[in-house]
Amino acid sequence: MTLVRFISADGSEVQEVEAPAGARLLDVAQANGQPLEGTCEGQMACSTCHVIVDKEDFAKLPEASEMEEDLLDLAASVTRWSRLSCQIYLPQGLARLTVRMPDESRNMQGR
Ligand code: FES
């Protein structure tokens, strides 16, 4: 089990949930009411599932594919710790994972 912490874009809200290894982060987020649209349902065509991973946790995740990197380049509020949550499957043995919602989830025209 991984303890996943979701932090709201402005940092004011924190939600902690447990999820099993192999669970897809986008599914965990949506099941818990996090504001990730995931419009393309993991087809890597939308980037509305963008999250910002905690710096230390980032290195514990399998690396992003080139396609994911390319799509992230187009996402709003992207940082070097950005990932597409539809491409993250919780690795076995990961105790904690903290991710923050990007600002765009509050302000859709904020480009
Ligand atoms: Fe569309 Fe992740 S859900 S890229």
CSV table of N, CA and C in Angstrom, one decimal, residues 30-80:
chain,number,residue,atom,x,y,z
A,30,GLN,N,-9.1,10.5,-9.0
A,30,GLN,CA,-10.5,10.7,-9.4
A,30,GLN,C,-11.5,10.1,-8.4
A,31,ALA,N,-11.1,8.9,-7.9
A,31,ALA,CA,-11.9,8.2,-7.0
A,31,ALA,C,-12.1,9.0,-5.7
A,32,ASN,N,-11.1,9.9,-5.5
A,32,ASN,CA,-11.2,10.7,-4.2
A,32,ASN,C,-11.5,12.1,-4.5
A,33,GLY,N,-12.1,12.4,-5.6
A,33,GLY,CA,-12.6,13.7,-5.9
A,33,GLY,C,-11.6,14.8,-6.2
A,34,GLN,N,-10.4,14.4,-6.6
A,34,GLN,CA,-9.4,15.4,-6.9
A,34,GLN,C,-9.7,16.0,-8.3
A,35,PRO,N,-9.4,17.3,-8.5
A,35,PRO,CA,-9.8,17.9,-9.7
A,35,PRO,C,-9.0,17.7,-11.0
A,36,LEU,N,-8.8,16.4,-11.3
A,36,LEU,CA,-8.1,16.0,-12.5
A,36,LEU,C,-9.1,15.5,-13.5
A,37,GLU,N,-9.1,16.1,-14.7
A,37,GLU,CA,-10.1,15.7,-15.7
A,37,GLU,C,-9.8,14.4,-16.3
A,38,GLY,N,-8.5,14.3,-16.7
A,38,GLY,CA,-8.1,13.0,-17.4
A,38,GLY,C,-9.0,12.8,-18.6
A,39,THR,N,-9.2,13.8,-19.4
A,39,THR,CA,-10.1,13.8,-20.6
A,39,THR,C,-9.9,12.6,-21.5
A,40,CYS,N,-8.6,12.3,-21.8
A,40,CYS,CA,-8.4,11.3,-22.8
A,40,CYS,C,-8.3,9.9,-22.2
A,41,GLU,N,-8.5,9.8,-20.9
A,41,GLU,CA,-8.4,8.5,-20.2
A,41,GLU,C,-7.1,7.7,-20.4
A,42,GLY,N,-6.0,8.4,-20.4
A,42,GLY,CA,-4.8,7.8,-20.4
A,42,GLY,C,-4.2,7.5,-21.8
A,43,GLN,N,-4.8,8.1,-22.8
A,43,GLN,CA,-4.3,7.9,-24.2
A,43,GLN,C,-3.1,8.9,-24.5
A,44,MET,N,-2.7,9.6,-23.5
A,44,MET,CA,-1.7,10.6,-23.7
A,44,MET,C,-2.0,11.6,-24.8
A,45,ALA,N,-3.2,12.2,-24.7
A,45,ALA,CA,-3.6,13.1,-25.7
A,45,ALA,C,-4.2,14.4,-25.1
A,46,CYS,N,-4.1,14.6,-23.8
A,46,CYS,CA,-4.8,15.8,-23.3
A,46,CYS,C,-4.0,16.6,-22.2
A,47,SER,N,-3.2,15.9,-21.4
A,47,SER,CA,-2.5,16.5,-20.3
A,47,SER,C,-3.3,17.1,-19.2
A,48,THR,N,-4.6,16.8,-19.2
A,48,THR,CA,-5.5,17.3,-18.1
A,48,THR,C,-5.3,16.5,-16.8
A,49,CYS,N,-4.4,15.5,-16.9
A,49,CYS,CA,-4.2,14.7,-15.7
A,49,CYS,C,-2.8,15.1,-15.0
A,50,HIS,N,-2.3,16.3,-15.4
A,50,HIS,CA,-1.0,16.7,-15.0
A,50,HIS,C,-1.0,17.0,-13.4
A,51,VAL,N,0.0,16.4,-12.8
A,51,VAL,CA,0.3,16.7,-11.4
A,51,VAL,C,1.7,17.0,-11.2
A,52,ILE,N,2.0,17.7,-10.0
A,52,ILE,CA,3.4,18.1,-9.7
A,52,ILE,C,3.8,17.2,-8.5
A,53,VAL,N,4.8,16.4,-8.8
A,53,VAL,CA,5.2,15.4,-7.8
A,53,VAL,C,6.2,16.0,-6.8
A,54,ASP,N,6.1,15.6,-5.6
A,54,ASP,CA,7.0,16.0,-4.6
A,54,ASP,C,8.5,15.7,-5.0
A,55,LYS,N,9.4,16.7,-4.8
A,55,LYS,CA,10.7,16.5,-5.4
A,55,LYS,C,11.4,15.2,-5.0
A,56,GLU,N,11.3,14.8,-3.7
A,56,GLU,CA,11.9,13.6,-3.3
A,56,GLU,C,11.2,12.4,-3.8
A,57,ASP,N,9.9,12.4,-4.0
A,57,ASP,CA,9.2,11.3,-4.5
A,57,ASP,C,9.4,11.1,-6.0
A,58,PHE,N,9.7,12.1,-6.6
A,58,PHE,CA,9.8,12.1,-8.1
A,58,PHE,C,10.8,11.0,-8.6
A,59,ALA,N,11.9,11.0,-7.9
A,59,ALA,CA,13.0,10.0,-8.3
A,59,ALA,C,12.6,8.6,-8.0
A,60,LYS,N,11.6,8.4,-7.2
A,60,LYS,CA,11.2,7.0,-6.8
A,60,LYS,C,10.2,6.4,-7.8
A,61,LEU,N,9.7,7.2,-8.7
A,61,LEU,CA,8.8,6.8,-9.7
A,61,LEU,C,9.5,6.3,-11.0
A,62,PRO,N,9.0,5.4,-11.7
A,62,PRO,CA,9.6,5.0,-13.0
A,62,PRO,C,9.6,6.2,-13.9
A,63,GLU,N,10.6,6.3,-14.7
A,63,GLU,CA,10.8,7.5,-15.6
A,63,GLU,C,9.7,7.7,-16.6
A,64,ALA,N,9.4,9.0,-16.9
A,64,ALA,CA,8.4,9.3,-17.9
A,64,ALA,C,8.9,8.9,-19.3
A,65,SER,N,8.0,8.4,-20.2
A,65,SER,CA,8.4,8.1,-21.5
A,65,SER,C,8.6,9.4,-22.3
A,66,GLU,N,9.2,9.3,-23.5
A,66,GLU,CA,9.4,10.4,-24.3
A,66,GLU,C,8.1,11.1,-24.7
A,67,MET,N,7.1,10.3,-24.9
A,67,MET,CA,5.8,10.8,-25.3
A,67,MET,C,5.2,11.6,-24.2
A,68,GLU,N,5.3,11.1,-23.0
A,68,GLU,CA,4.8,11.8,-21.8
A,68,GLU,C,5.5,13.1,-21.7
A,69,GLU,N,6.9,13.1,-21.8
A,69,GLU,CA,7.6,14.4,-21.7
A,69,GLU,C,7.2,15.4,-22.8
A,70,ASP,N,6.9,14.9,-24.0
A,70,ASP,CA,6.5,15.8,-25.0
A,70,ASP,C,5.2,16.5,-24.7
A,71,LEU,N,4.3,15.7,-24.2
A,71,LEU,CA,3.0,16.2,-23.8
A,71,LEU,C,3.0,17.2,-22.7
A,72,LEU,N,3.9,16.8,-21.7
A,72,LEU,CA,4.1,17.7,-20.6
A,72,LEU,C,4.6,19.1,-21.0
A,73,ASP,N,5.4,19.1,-22.1
A,73,ASP,CA,5.9,20.4,-22.5
A,73,ASP,C,4.7,21.4,-22.9
A,74,LEU,N,3.6,20.8,-23.2
A,74,LEU,CA,2.4,21.6,-23.6
A,74,LEU,C,1.5,21.9,-22.5
A,75,ALA,N,1.7,21.3,-21.4
A,75,ALA,CA,0.8,21.5,-20.2
A,75,ALA,C,1.1,22.9,-19.6
A,76,ALA,N,0.0,23.5,-19.0
A,76,ALA,CA,0.1,24.8,-18.3
A,76,ALA,C,0.8,24.5,-17.0
A,77,SER,N,1.4,25.5,-16.4
A,77,SER,CA,2.0,25.4,-15.1
A,77,SER,C,3.0,24.2,-14.9
A,78,VAL,N,3.7,23.9,-15.9
A,78,VAL,CA,4.5,22.7,-15.9
A,78,VAL,C,5.8,23.0,-15.1
A,79,THR,N,6.3,22.0,-14.3
A,79,THR,CA,7.6,22.2,-13.6
A,79,THR,C,8.4,21.0,-13.9
A,80,ARG,N,9.7,21.0,-13.4
A,80,ARG,CA,10.5,19.9,-13.7
A,80,ARG,C,10.1,18.6,-12.9
